Amino acid sequence: MHDSNNVEKDIAPSELPANPGYLHSKEHSIKATLIWPLFFLIMFLTIIVCGMVAALSAIRANCHQKPSVCLQAACPESWIGFQRKCFYFSDDTKNWTSSQRFCDSQDADLAQVESFQELNFLLRYKGPSDHWIGLSREQGQPWKWINGTEWTRQDRVSLCYPGWSAVVPSWLTDALTSLAQVSLPPQPPE
């Protein structure tokens, strides 16, 4: 007697596969062809990630020993890093306003000299050409840095430095008289 839920069928020997493990080995073969490439991809990505972690660790360790190396890597191409700032020395001849517009387009400003070390750095890299800095004034107004702070004679870094006339915007000729009295104060001991 047969249960109505179960169906039985007699299979002739010719309908059975010659190798009983045939179906199992075919499934295994398909799985193997998918697993090996996936395995190699995961291994490759793991090696890449480990390499990047090692490289970043080496750079970070080098940054603690030589901060200029770390900053140099952070500056855009053709820019020079110094004391957590990036500087670009252009060979283009432009007026102050055009130079500041260029800096704006680079998400930057004309240089604001904040220390003797920075001034010496700028002098070392400026070459024979004159360059604009971020100091200007309206006629009859005080000198102001690009960030809006006033420059005063009490500032540690002066405007005039032998051999670097570019710190004085050439279009402000009336400033030459007042600036002639400004000189570089003695450099503090290091």
Short mmCIF file of C-alpha atoms in Angstrom, two decimals:
data_model
loop_
_atom_site.label_atom_id
_atom_site.label_comp_id
_atom_site.label_asym_id
_atom_site.label_seq_id
_atom_site.Cartn_x
_atom_site.Cartn_y
_atom_site.Cartn_z
CA MET A 1 0.00 0.00 0.00
CA HIS A 2 1.27 3.43 -0.92
CA ASP A 3 0.82 6.59 0.99
CA SER A 4 -0.84 9.26 -1.13
CA ASN A 5 1.89 11.76 -0.26
CA ASN A 6 4.77 9.58 -1.40
CA VAL A 7 5.44 8.74 -5.01
CA GLU A 8 7.76 5.96 -5.97
CA LYS A 9 9.27 5.35 -9.33
CA ASP A 10 11.32 2.48 -10.47
CA ILE A 11 14.52 3.66 -12.15
CA ALA A 12 16.16 1.52 -14.72
CA PRO A 13 19.95 0.96 -14.28
CA SER A 14 20.61 2.76 -17.57
CA GLU A 15 19.17 6.01 -16.11
CA LEU A 16 21.67 6.11 -13.21
CA PRO A 17 25.01 7.91 -13.70
CA ALA A 18 27.98 5.64 -14.31
CA ASN A 19 29.90 7.26 -11.45
CA PRO A 20 27.78 7.77 -8.32
CA GLY A 21 30.10 10.60 -7.16
CA TYR A 22 29.70 12.41 -10.49
CA LEU A 23 27.10 14.93 -9.29
CA HIS A 24 29.04 15.62 -6.14
CA SER A 25 32.35 16.16 -7.98
CA LYS A 26 30.71 18.54 -10.51
CA GLU A 27 29.31 20.68 -7.70
CA HIS A 28 32.71 20.61 -6.01
CA SER A 29 34.43 21.65 -9.23
CA ILE A 30 32.14 24.68 -9.66
CA LYS A 31 32.70 25.73 -6.06
CA ALA A 32 36.48 25.34 -6.43
CA THR A 33 36.60 27.54 -9.53
CA LEU A 34 34.78 30.26 -7.60
CA ILE A 35 36.64 29.91 -4.30
CA TRP A 36 40.25 30.08 -5.56
CA PRO A 37 39.97 33.42 -7.38
CA LEU A 38 38.11 34.85 -4.39
CA PHE A 39 40.82 33.51 -2.07
CA PHE A 40 43.59 35.11 -4.17
CA LEU A 41 41.71 38.41 -4.36
CA ILE A 42 41.32 38.49 -0.58
CA MET A 43 45.01 37.64 -0.11
CA PHE A 44 46.05 40.32 -2.61
CA LEU A 45 43.91 42.99 -0.89
CA THR A 46 45.23 41.92 2.51
CA ILE A 47 48.82 42.33 1.31
CA ILE A 48 48.00 45.77 -0.16
CA VAL A 49 46.35 46.94 3.07
CA CYS A 50 49.27 45.63 5.17
CA GLY A 51 51.71 47.40 2.86
CA MET A 52 49.81 50.66 3.15
CA VAL A 53 49.66 50.39 6.93
CA ALA A 54 53.41 49.73 7.06
CA ALA A 55 54.13 52.67 4.74
CA LEU A 56 51.91 55.05 6.73
CA SER A 57 53.53 53.88 9.96
CA ALA A 58 56.97 54.58 8.51
CA ILE A 59 55.89 58.03 7.33
CA ARG A 60 54.33 58.79 10.71
CA ALA A 61 57.52 57.70 12.49
CA ASN A 62 59.57 59.83 10.10
CA CYS A 63 57.26 62.81 10.78
CA HIS A 64 58.18 62.73 14.45
CA GLN A 65 61.89 62.72 13.59
CA LYS A 66 61.74 65.16 10.65
CA PRO A 67 58.53 67.26 10.59
CA SER A 68 59.54 68.96 7.31
CA VAL A 69 59.37 65.56 5.54
CA CYS A 70 55.81 65.05 6.75
CA LEU A 71 54.76 68.58 5.78
CA GLN A 72 56.45 68.31 2.39
CA ALA A 73 54.31 65.26 1.66
CA ALA A 74 51.20 67.26 2.63
CA CYS A 75 51.98 70.21 0.33
CA PRO A 76 50.74 70.25 -3.27
CA GLU A 77 53.22 69.53 -6.05
CA SER A 78 55.61 72.48 -6.72
CA TRP A 79 54.96 73.92 -3.24
CA ILE A 80 57.56 73.91 -0.44
CA GLY A 81 56.69 73.07 3.15
CA PHE A 82 58.09 74.96 6.13
CA GLN A 83 56.86 75.14 9.75
CA ARG A 84 53.40 73.69 9.03
CA LYS A 85 52.84 75.97 6.05
CA CYS A 86 53.12 75.45 2.30
CA PHE A 87 54.73 78.10 0.09
CA TYR A 88 54.60 78.58 -3.67
CA PHE A 89 57.15 80.75 -5.46
CA SER A 90 55.66 81.83 -8.77
CA ASP A 91 57.70 82.83 -11.79
CA ASP A 92 54.75 84.77 -13.22
CA THR A 93 54.85 88.55 -13.26
CA LYS A 94 51.67 89.85 -11.65
CA ASN A 95 50.57 92.74 -9.48
CA TRP A 96 49.63 92.25 -5.83
CA THR A 97 45.90 91.86 -6.51
CA SER A 98 46.40 89.30 -9.30
CA SER A 99 48.84 87.40 -7.10
CA GLN A 100 46.29 87.25 -4.27
CA ARG A 101 43.61 86.09 -6.73
CA PHE A 102 45.92 83.28 -7.83
CA CYS A 103 46.42 82.33 -4.19
CA ASP A 104 42.64 82.37 -3.65
CA SER A 105 42.25 79.98 -6.59
CA GLN A 106 44.69 77.64 -4.80
CA ASP A 107 42.78 77.97 -1.50
CA ALA A 108 45.72 79.95 -0.09
CA ASP A 109 46.85 83.50 0.69
CA LEU A 110 49.96 85.55 0.04
CA ALA A 111 52.60 84.81 2.68
CA GLN A 112 52.30 86.28 6.14
CA VAL A 113 55.77 86.39 7.71
CA GLU A 114 55.48 85.38 11.37
CA SER A 115 59.03 84.61 12.50
CA PHE A 116 62.71 85.14 11.75
CA GLN A 117 62.96 81.52 10.70
CA GLU A 118 60.13 81.98 8.23
CA LEU A 119 61.69 85.16 6.87
CA ASN A 120 65.03 83.40 6.40
CA PHE A 121 63.26 80.48 4.72
CA LEU A 122 61.53 82.84 2.28
CA LEU A 123 64.79 84.65 1.55
CA ARG A 124 66.56 81.35 0.93
CA TYR A 125 63.97 80.09 -1.57
CA LYS A 126 62.85 83.29 -3.29
CA GLY A 127 65.75 83.37 -5.74
CA PRO A 128 66.66 86.53 -7.66
CA SER A 129 63.02 87.40 -8.43
CA ASP A 130 60.86 89.64 -6.28
CA HIS A 131 57.70 88.16 -4.77
CA TRP A 132 54.63 89.64 -3.14
CA ILE A 133 53.70 88.92 0.46
CA GLY A 134 50.32 89.33 2.14
CA LEU A 135 50.87 92.85 3.45
CA SER A 136 49.08 95.88 2.05
CA ARG A 137 47.36 99.10 3.02
CA GLU A 138 44.90 101.58 1.72
CA GLN A 139 46.23 105.13 1.41
CA GLY A 140 46.37 106.78 4.84
CA GLN A 141 45.54 103.49 6.59
CA PRO A 142 47.85 101.21 8.61
CA TRP A 143 49.59 98.24 7.04
CA LYS A 144 47.58 95.02 7.37
CA TRP A 145 48.38 91.40 6.79
CA ILE A 146 46.10 89.44 4.50
CA ASN A 147 44.28 88.03 7.55
CA GLY A 148 43.32 91.57 8.65
CA THR A 149 45.76 91.99 11.55
CA GLU A 150 47.69 95.24 11.64
CA TRP A 151 51.43 95.30 11.16
CA THR A 152 53.17 97.56 13.65
CA ARG A 153 56.77 98.53 14.16
CA GLN A 154 56.78 96.43 17.29
CA ASP A 155 56.30 93.27 15.23
CA ARG A 156 59.30 90.98 15.55
CA VAL A 157 59.64 90.67 11.77
CA SER A 158 60.17 93.93 9.95
CA LEU A 159 59.28 94.81 6.39
CA CYS A 160 62.73 95.81 5.18
CA TYR A 161 65.43 93.25 4.78
CA PRO A 162 68.64 93.76 2.77
CA GLY A 163 68.23 92.33 -0.72
CA TRP A 164 64.49 91.72 -0.51
CA SER A 165 62.66 94.74 -1.78
CA ALA A 166 59.68 92.60 -2.74
CA VAL A 167 58.30 92.73 0.78
CA VAL A 168 57.22 96.29 0.03
CA PRO A 169 54.43 96.36 -2.57
CA SER A 170 55.86 98.50 -5.37
CA TRP A 171 52.58 100.26 -6.03
CA LEU A 172 52.70 101.79 -2.57
CA THR A 173 55.54 104.20 -3.22
CA ASP A 174 54.55 106.54 -0.38
CA ALA A 175 55.39 103.71 2.02
CA LEU A 176 59.09 103.80 1.14
CA THR A 177 59.75 106.84 3.31
CA SER A 178 58.10 105.43 6.41
CA LEU A 179 59.62 101.99 5.86
CA ALA A 180 63.15 103.33 5.46
CA GLN A 181 63.25 103.76 9.24
CA VAL A 182 62.16 100.18 9.91
CA SER A 183 64.98 97.67 10.32
CA LEU A 184 65.31 94.08 11.34
CA PRO A 185 65.65 93.79 15.12
CA PRO A 186 68.45 91.60 16.47
CA GLN A 187 67.69 87.92 16.05
CA PRO A 188 66.78 86.28 19.35
CA PRO A 189 69.08 83.51 20.61
CA GLU A 190 67.99 80.02 19.57
#
